[in-house]
Amino acid sequence: MATSQWWSSESFWRKTAIWVTGGSMVILILLTMDTLPQISAGSKRVPAYSVINHRIEYQLDNTRHVQVPVIGKEEPLFGVKLTEEEAEALVSHGKMTVQAKNCMNCHTLLGNGAYYAPDLTKAWLDQYWGNSDIRETQMVEFIKDPSNKLHNSLNRRMPNLGVTDEEARAVVAFLKWMSAIDTNGFPYNFKSIEQEN
Amino acid sequence: MATTMGRLDSANLNGGQKLAVKYFLVAGILFGAQILFGLISGLQYLMPELLYGVLDFSVNRMVHINALVVWLLYGFLGSVYWMLEEESQHEVVGLKLGNLIFWVLTSAVTVVVLVYLLVQVGPGNQTSLWLINEGREYIEAPRWADIGIVVSVLVFFYNVATTFSKGRYTGIAGVLVLDLLALFGLYLAGMFYTPNISVDQYWWWWVIHLWVEATWEVMVACIMAYGLMKVLGVRRKIVETWLYIEVALMFGSGILGLGHHYFWIGTPEYWFTIGGLFSALEPVPLVAMVVHAVFDAGARHAKNSNHPTMAWLIAHAFGNFFGAGVWGFMHTLPQINLYTHGTQWSASHGHLAFFGAYATIIIAFFYLAAQRWRGGVWMSGELPGNGWKWKWALGLLNLGMIGMTVALLISGYEQSQIERAIEGSSWIGYFAAQAHPWFIQGMWWREAFGVMFALGFVLLVWDLLTIGKGETRAQQAIAAE
Ligand code: HEM
Ligand code: HEM
Ligand SMILES: [Fe+2]
């Protein structure tokens, strides 16, 4: 058994382990430094919070062969145009509500979370809200008290989580902003509101 | 010592081991809670009215997965305390402090769970995130508890590192100490708030992925190394060389394999290549571990001092390979993950991987503890009743888990076809898939196999409490090579 082959040498593998780990970590940190600016709010892929002042569509990009969010003409949420700071505060309040109410233990956001209820990545664009004139009020009303609004044959209802009117509006702002993130075509084949099949 | 043979007597344990069994006891209780809340959440898929508005799915699921994370961490802490004195040949340096921290941590866990169950949710502000829950999967624990956890693990780390430096600093010790540092350091990446969900999930995956696919894997590789020396008598040089190989392969693939979570969260497209490539290599060390364990057992004609431990170590090697390696590989390429991302596929993999890789090896250590606690009793062949309890527990738990995994996979296939590929993941599309008979059948089978799993758990507890009782034979001597 006692060989002096390099491949059975303890110290060779110890050094390999250290170098491989250190090298991988360095590469990960460099990639992270490259990625973070690309996903900061206001970048090309992750829009500024004031995007909620605009219309958002989800269209096929013919060069990338995936659907991407397209930011359209001015169409302020709840009819009120916000400054960048106001928009950020609103979206942030929405995000905080989403965390405090534990939405992610029933829903997925960007595909991560729980699988008991629909993915919310593009919820703002969902055809189930009817048309864009009534969407905002429909969403606020639903989130405030979904317990008497059933939309499926399974009797699987979302509970009343005690979301206030102000919080519900903030959540809708957060959902609208999230729908404008470029997610490389996820969810695939999604048909957005006011877009023919 | 002979007088206490066959009786649970803490005189049979060294200082670290006395602390370890406390961690193991709490781990066992939380494992039971995990199963209970898993069964309730599973039932809510089938009967949505069950506990609606009282204990909603989100609450039950949160308790289910938090209990999981905490009992595995308790299992790890226990396992490290278990081997610490033998491995370092030195008494645990800060045992009193270690004991104190055990009680602090356990009280904190109790309060957190009570708040989850009784308060559940709060208004959308920072106070809720500090006091109730943070709303981020797996690491929901409120910020105050995060800080408590950090303090506790610092004390633990101090205990481990100084005990090794005062005693013998083995190869296993070297890997373990650095790995613990990384494991706990990563937790900090999950302790901040940002409105930007892409940035949020970017760092969230550092905690989740770099835990389960890097630092936890290395952690159990250390535990496995000790276990193989202990029950099979494998030579230290072999297990330690093998450990370094495992570390190189696991960190070499797992660290950049993180990219398989950066396909769809707003991150740039180069992650397709990096994540796809490196995560596809992650099964390699898991195959290597199967070879290692099976070869070592075979070379000794499976002659070992603790049959249940050995069986669970082998279950670990295979479970890790199938749950993480095979089930992970199946959906790790972006071309497939586009359709399976966030479906019951993920749940199928998550269950088999967590159970196969981590629950198994901690159960193996429960048996080591039971053996020593009763004075180092015989646990090889010819146990009373032919050891039917441990064998049936092993069978029911593993079959129950395999059944759940396959059921979830079938539902996942259906969901990725109908909801994802055809319907485009809309609200209507989601429910078109959920209402499909194939999906619903999968949910029923999952629940049925979940009950089988729960029966296995009851038997496991019964066995652990009784195995070796009244035994007069000492454990089988293992000839160290
Ligand atoms: C013991 C090791 C592992 C454990 C415990 C584990 C556990 C999990 C869990 C629980 C999830 C779901 C996360 C969520 O809630 O969103 C997940 C996701 C995932 N895992 Fe693993 N995993 C392991 C190893 C692996 C390996 C080796 C691979 C690849 C070869 C892999 C590939 C994936 C992928 C691609 C996802 C994302 C699923 C999605 O898109 O929804 N995993 N893992
Ligand atoms: C005893 C029977 C069990 C039942 C009925 C059960 C049921 C469930 C349910 C309903 C969910 C929520 C999935 C969803 O969001 O749709 C879940 C999640 C999860 N369970 Fe279990 N579970 C059981 C045991 C276990 C065990 C033993 C483990 C691991 C050792 C485990 C690990 C997990 C993990 C990691 C998740 C999160 C998966 C993800 O997000 O992809 N469960 N379980
Ligand atoms: Fe991963």
mmCIF file of N, CA and C in Angstrom, chain B residues 346-411:
data_model
loop_
_atom_site.group_PDB
_atom_site.id
_atom_site.type_symbol
_atom_site.label_atom_id
_atom_site.label_comp_id
_atom_site.label_asym_id
_atom_site.label_seq_id
_atom_site.Cartn_x
_atom_site.Cartn_y
_atom_site.Cartn_z
ATOM 1 N N SER B 346 -38.542 21.093 -8.195
ATOM 2 C CA SER B 346 -37.606 21.610 -7.194
ATOM 3 C C SER B 346 -37.891 20.968 -5.848
ATOM 4 N N ALA B 347 -39.183 20.791 -5.540
ATOM 5 C CA ALA B 347 -39.540 20.183 -4.261
ATOM 6 C C ALA B 347 -39.091 18.721 -4.214
ATOM 7 N N SER B 348 -39.232 18.026 -5.344
ATOM 8 C CA SER B 348 -38.810 16.622 -5.396
ATOM 9 C C SER B 348 -37.318 16.527 -5.079
ATOM 10 N N HIS B 349 -36.541 17.335 -5.767
ATOM 11 C CA HIS B 349 -35.092 17.352 -5.536
ATOM 12 C C HIS B 349 -34.751 17.808 -4.114
ATOM 13 N N GLY B 350 -35.420 18.861 -3.657
ATOM 14 C CA GLY B 350 -35.124 19.391 -2.326
ATOM 15 C C GLY B 350 -35.320 18.337 -1.247
ATOM 16 N N HIS B 351 -36.406 17.558 -1.356
ATOM 17 C CA HIS B 351 -36.664 16.531 -0.353
ATOM 18 C C HIS B 351 -35.604 15.428 -0.378
ATOM 19 N N LEU B 352 -35.365 14.867 -1.549
ATOM 20 C CA LEU B 352 -34.425 13.750 -1.596
ATOM 21 C C LEU B 352 -33.013 14.207 -1.221
ATOM 22 N N ALA B 353 -32.659 15.415 -1.622
ATOM 23 C CA ALA B 353 -31.305 15.883 -1.340
ATOM 24 C C ALA B 353 -31.109 16.148 0.152
ATOM 25 N N PHE B 354 -32.030 16.865 0.762
ATOM 26 C CA PHE B 354 -31.856 17.168 2.183
ATOM 27 C C PHE B 354 -31.884 15.896 3.023
ATOM 28 N N PHE B 355 -32.800 15.011 2.671
ATOM 29 C CA PHE B 355 -32.860 13.778 3.440
ATOM 30 C C PHE B 355 -31.629 12.921 3.154
ATOM 31 N N GLY B 356 -31.378 12.685 1.874
ATOM 32 C CA GLY B 356 -30.307 11.767 1.485
ATOM 33 C C GLY B 356 -28.940 12.236 1.943
ATOM 34 N N ALA B 357 -28.690 13.527 1.840
ATOM 35 C CA ALA B 357 -27.346 14.003 2.143
ATOM 36 C C ALA B 357 -27.154 14.284 3.624
ATOM 37 N N TYR B 358 -28.184 14.811 4.276
ATOM 38 C CA TYR B 358 -27.953 15.331 5.625
ATOM 39 C C TYR B 358 -28.700 14.595 6.740
ATOM 40 N N ALA B 359 -29.991 14.337 6.538
ATOM 41 C CA ALA B 359 -30.720 13.664 7.613
ATOM 42 C C ALA B 359 -30.073 12.315 7.916
ATOM 43 N N THR B 360 -29.708 11.583 6.866
ATOM 44 C CA THR B 360 -29.148 10.242 7.030
ATOM 45 C C THR B 360 -27.903 10.221 7.906
ATOM 46 N N ILE B 361 -26.981 11.130 7.662
ATOM 47 C CA ILE B 361 -25.703 11.041 8.371
ATOM 48 C C ILE B 361 -25.880 11.444 9.835
ATOM 49 N N ILE B 362 -26.866 12.303 10.092
ATOM 50 C CA ILE B 362 -27.095 12.669 11.487
ATOM 51 C C ILE B 362 -27.752 11.496 12.219
ATOM 52 N N ILE B 363 -28.654 10.801 11.527
ATOM 53 C CA ILE B 363 -29.235 9.601 12.131
ATOM 54 C C ILE B 363 -28.120 8.589 12.436
ATOM 55 N N ALA B 364 -27.152 8.479 11.529
ATOM 56 C CA ALA B 364 -26.018 7.574 11.777
ATOM 57 C C ALA B 364 -25.342 7.949 13.102
ATOM 58 N N PHE B 365 -25.201 9.249 13.360
ATOM 59 C CA PHE B 365 -24.558 9.679 14.597
ATOM 60 C C PHE B 365 -25.449 9.489 15.819
ATOM 61 N N PHE B 366 -26.781 9.558 15.605
ATOM 62 C CA PHE B 366 -27.686 9.240 16.722
ATOM 63 C C PHE B 366 -27.372 7.824 17.227
ATOM 64 N N TYR B 367 -27.142 6.906 16.291
ATOM 65 C CA TYR B 367 -26.867 5.525 16.701
ATOM 66 C C TYR B 367 -25.515 5.387 17.385
ATOM 67 N N LEU B 368 -24.518 6.139 16.888
ATOM 68 C CA LEU B 368 -23.226 6.118 17.580
ATOM 69 C C LEU B 368 -23.401 6.580 19.017
ATOM 70 N N ALA B 369 -24.239 7.634 19.189
ATOM 71 C CA ALA B 369 -24.450 8.185 20.526
ATOM 72 C C ALA B 369 -25.171 7.174 21.409
ATOM 73 N N ALA B 370 -26.196 6.510 20.848
ATOM 74 C CA ALA B 370 -26.939 5.525 21.638
ATOM 75 C C ALA B 370 -26.004 4.421 22.126
ATOM 76 N N GLN B 371 -25.099 4.027 21.247
ATOM 77 C CA GLN B 371 -24.179 2.944 21.595
ATOM 78 C C GLN B 371 -23.261 3.318 22.758
ATOM 79 N N ARG B 372 -22.655 4.478 22.649
ATOM 80 C CA ARG B 372 -21.707 4.898 23.681
ATOM 81 C C ARG B 372 -22.414 5.215 25.001
ATOM 82 N N TRP B 373 -23.587 5.861 24.863
ATOM 83 C CA TRP B 373 -24.340 6.281 26.050
ATOM 84 C C TRP B 373 -24.698 5.065 26.908
ATOM 85 N N ARG B 374 -24.896 3.919 26.266
ATOM 86 C CA ARG B 374 -25.193 2.708 27.020
ATOM 87 C C ARG B 374 -23.924 1.941 27.372
ATOM 88 N N GLY B 375 -22.800 2.600 27.286
ATOM 89 C CA GLY B 375 -21.564 1.968 27.747
ATOM 90 C C GLY B 375 -20.805 1.218 26.664
ATOM 91 N N GLY B 376 -21.008 1.595 25.414
ATOM 92 C CA GLY B 376 -20.259 0.936 24.337
ATOM 93 C C GLY B 376 -20.716 -0.489 24.115
ATOM 94 N N VAL B 377 -22.024 -0.638 23.944
ATOM 95 C CA VAL B 377 -22.585 -1.986 23.827
ATOM 96 C C VAL B 377 -22.460 -2.539 22.418
ATOM 97 N N TRP B 378 -22.678 -3.814 22.346
ATOM 98 C CA TRP B 378 -22.674 -4.537 21.073
ATOM 99 C C TRP B 378 -23.780 -4.001 20.170
ATOM 100 N N MET B 379 -23.447 -3.649 18.935
ATOM 101 C CA MET B 379 -24.480 -3.248 17.976
ATOM 102 C C MET B 379 -24.210 -3.842 16.600
ATOM 103 N N SER B 380 -23.553 -4.994 16.598
ATOM 104 C CA SER B 380 -23.331 -5.631 15.304
ATOM 105 C C SER B 380 -24.448 -6.640 15.080
ATOM 106 N N GLY B 381 -24.167 -7.767 14.438
ATOM 107 C CA GLY B 381 -25.233 -8.732 14.123
ATOM 108 C C GLY B 381 -25.849 -9.335 15.378
ATOM 109 N N GLU B 382 -26.881 -10.140 15.188
ATOM 110 C CA GLU B 382 -27.532 -10.881 16.274
ATOM 111 C C GLU B 382 -28.013 -9.998 17.418
ATOM 112 N N LEU B 383 -28.683 -8.922 17.054
ATOM 113 C CA LEU B 383 -29.319 -8.106 18.082
ATOM 114 C C LEU B 383 -30.623 -8.787 18.469
ATOM 115 N N PRO B 384 -31.178 -8.471 19.651
ATOM 116 C CA PRO B 384 -32.471 -9.054 20.022
ATOM 117 C C PRO B 384 -33.499 -8.764 18.922
ATOM 118 N N GLY B 385 -34.307 -9.758 18.588
ATOM 119 C CA GLY B 385 -35.305 -9.581 17.523
ATOM 120 C C GLY B 385 -34.654 -9.340 16.181
ATOM 121 N N ASN B 386 -33.393 -9.769 16.073
ATOM 122 C CA ASN B 386 -32.657 -9.579 14.832
ATOM 123 C C ASN B 386 -32.593 -8.096 14.423
ATOM 124 N N GLY B 387 -32.704 -7.201 15.401
ATOM 125 C CA GLY B 387 -32.626 -5.763 15.115
ATOM 126 C C GLY B 387 -33.754 -5.279 14.224
ATOM 127 N N TRP B 388 -34.953 -5.875 14.363
ATOM 128 C CA TRP B 388 -36.045 -5.530 13.421
ATOM 129 C C TRP B 388 -36.407 -4.059 13.454
ATOM 130 N N LYS B 389 -36.295 -3.431 14.649
ATOM 131 C CA LYS B 389 -36.730 -2.035 14.739
ATOM 132 C C LYS B 389 -35.867 -1.126 13.884
ATOM 133 N N TRP B 390 -34.564 -1.246 14.022
ATOM 134 C CA TRP B 390 -33.736 -0.331 13.232
ATOM 135 C C TRP B 390 -33.845 -0.647 11.752
ATOM 136 N N LYS B 391 -34.016 -1.918 11.445
ATOM 137 C CA LYS B 391 -34.113 -2.274 10.026
ATOM 138 C C LYS B 391 -35.408 -1.758 9.413
ATOM 139 N N TRP B 392 -36.509 -1.915 10.155
ATOM 140 C CA TRP B 392 -37.784 -1.411 9.645
ATOM 141 C C TRP B 392 -37.802 0.115 9.594
ATOM 142 N N ALA B 393 -37.219 0.754 10.578
ATOM 143 C CA ALA B 393 -37.155 2.222 10.546
ATOM 144 C C ALA B 393 -36.379 2.679 9.315
ATOM 145 N N LEU B 394 -35.245 2.027 9.088
ATOM 146 C CA LEU B 394 -34.426 2.347 7.910
ATOM 147 C C LEU B 394 -35.237 2.172 6.630
ATOM 148 N N GLY B 395 -35.950 1.054 6.552
ATOM 149 C CA GLY B 395 -36.725 0.767 5.350
ATOM 150 C C GLY B 395 -37.870 1.745 5.157
ATOM 151 N N LEU B 396 -38.648 1.981 6.228
ATOM 152 C CA LEU B 396 -39.806 2.867 6.094
ATOM 153 C C LEU B 396 -39.383 4.300 5.771
ATOM 154 N N LEU B 397 -38.350 4.786 6.434
ATOM 155 C CA LEU B 397 -37.917 6.159 6.174
ATOM 156 C C LEU B 397 -37.416 6.307 4.737
ATOM 157 N N ASN B 398 -36.598 5.354 4.312
ATOM 158 C CA ASN B 398 -36.051 5.492 2.962
ATOM 159 C C ASN B 398 -37.104 5.269 1.881
ATOM 160 N N LEU B 399 -37.956 4.257 2.078
ATOM 161 C CA LEU B 399 -39.008 4.028 1.081
ATOM 162 C C LEU B 399 -39.997 5.189 1.071
ATOM 163 N N GLY B 400 -40.352 5.672 2.262
ATOM 164 C CA GLY B 400 -41.266 6.815 2.333
ATOM 165 C C GLY B 400 -40.697 7.999 1.569
ATOM 166 N N MET B 401 -39.413 8.254 1.769
ATOM 167 C CA MET B 401 -38.801 9.399 1.083
ATOM 168 C C MET B 401 -38.738 9.172 -0.416
ATOM 169 N N ILE B 402 -38.363 7.972 -0.837
ATOM 170 C CA ILE B 402 -38.296 7.706 -2.283
ATOM 171 C C ILE B 402 -39.686 7.853 -2.896
ATOM 172 N N GLY B 403 -40.700 7.334 -2.197
ATOM 173 C CA GLY B 403 -42.071 7.446 -2.697
ATOM 174 C C GLY B 403 -42.496 8.902 -2.846
ATOM 175 N N MET B 404 -42.207 9.713 -1.817
ATOM 176 C CA MET B 404 -42.572 11.138 -1.899
ATOM 177 C C MET B 404 -41.858 11.803 -3.070
ATOM 178 N N THR B 405 -40.581 11.475 -3.211
ATOM 179 C CA THR B 405 -39.776 12.101 -4.259
ATOM 180 C C THR B 405 -40.320 11.787 -5.643
ATOM 181 N N VAL B 406 -40.673 10.511 -5.854
ATOM 182 C CA VAL B 406 -41.176 10.112 -7.169
ATOM 183 C C VAL B 406 -42.541 10.750 -7.419
ATOM 184 N N ALA B 407 -43.395 10.775 -6.399
ATOM 185 C CA ALA B 407 -44.716 11.397 -6.556
ATOM 186 C C ALA B 407 -44.564 12.870 -6.933
ATOM 187 N N LEU B 408 -43.673 13.563 -6.237
ATOM 188 C CA LEU B 408 -43.470 14.985 -6.537
ATOM 189 C C LEU B 408 -42.898 15.164 -7.942
ATOM 190 N N LEU B 409 -42.071 14.224 -8.353
ATOM 191 C CA LEU B 409 -41.474 14.341 -9.674
ATOM 192 C C LEU B 409 -42.541 14.217 -10.758
ATOM 193 N N ILE B 410 -43.485 13.306 -10.547
ATOM 194 C CA ILE B 410 -44.554 13.138 -11.536
ATOM 195 C C ILE B 410 -45.399 14.416 -11.605
ATOM 196 N N SER B 411 -45.774 14.935 -10.444
ATOM 197 C CA SER B 411 -46.512 16.204 -10.442
ATOM 198 C C SER B 411 -45.670 17.295 -11.098
#
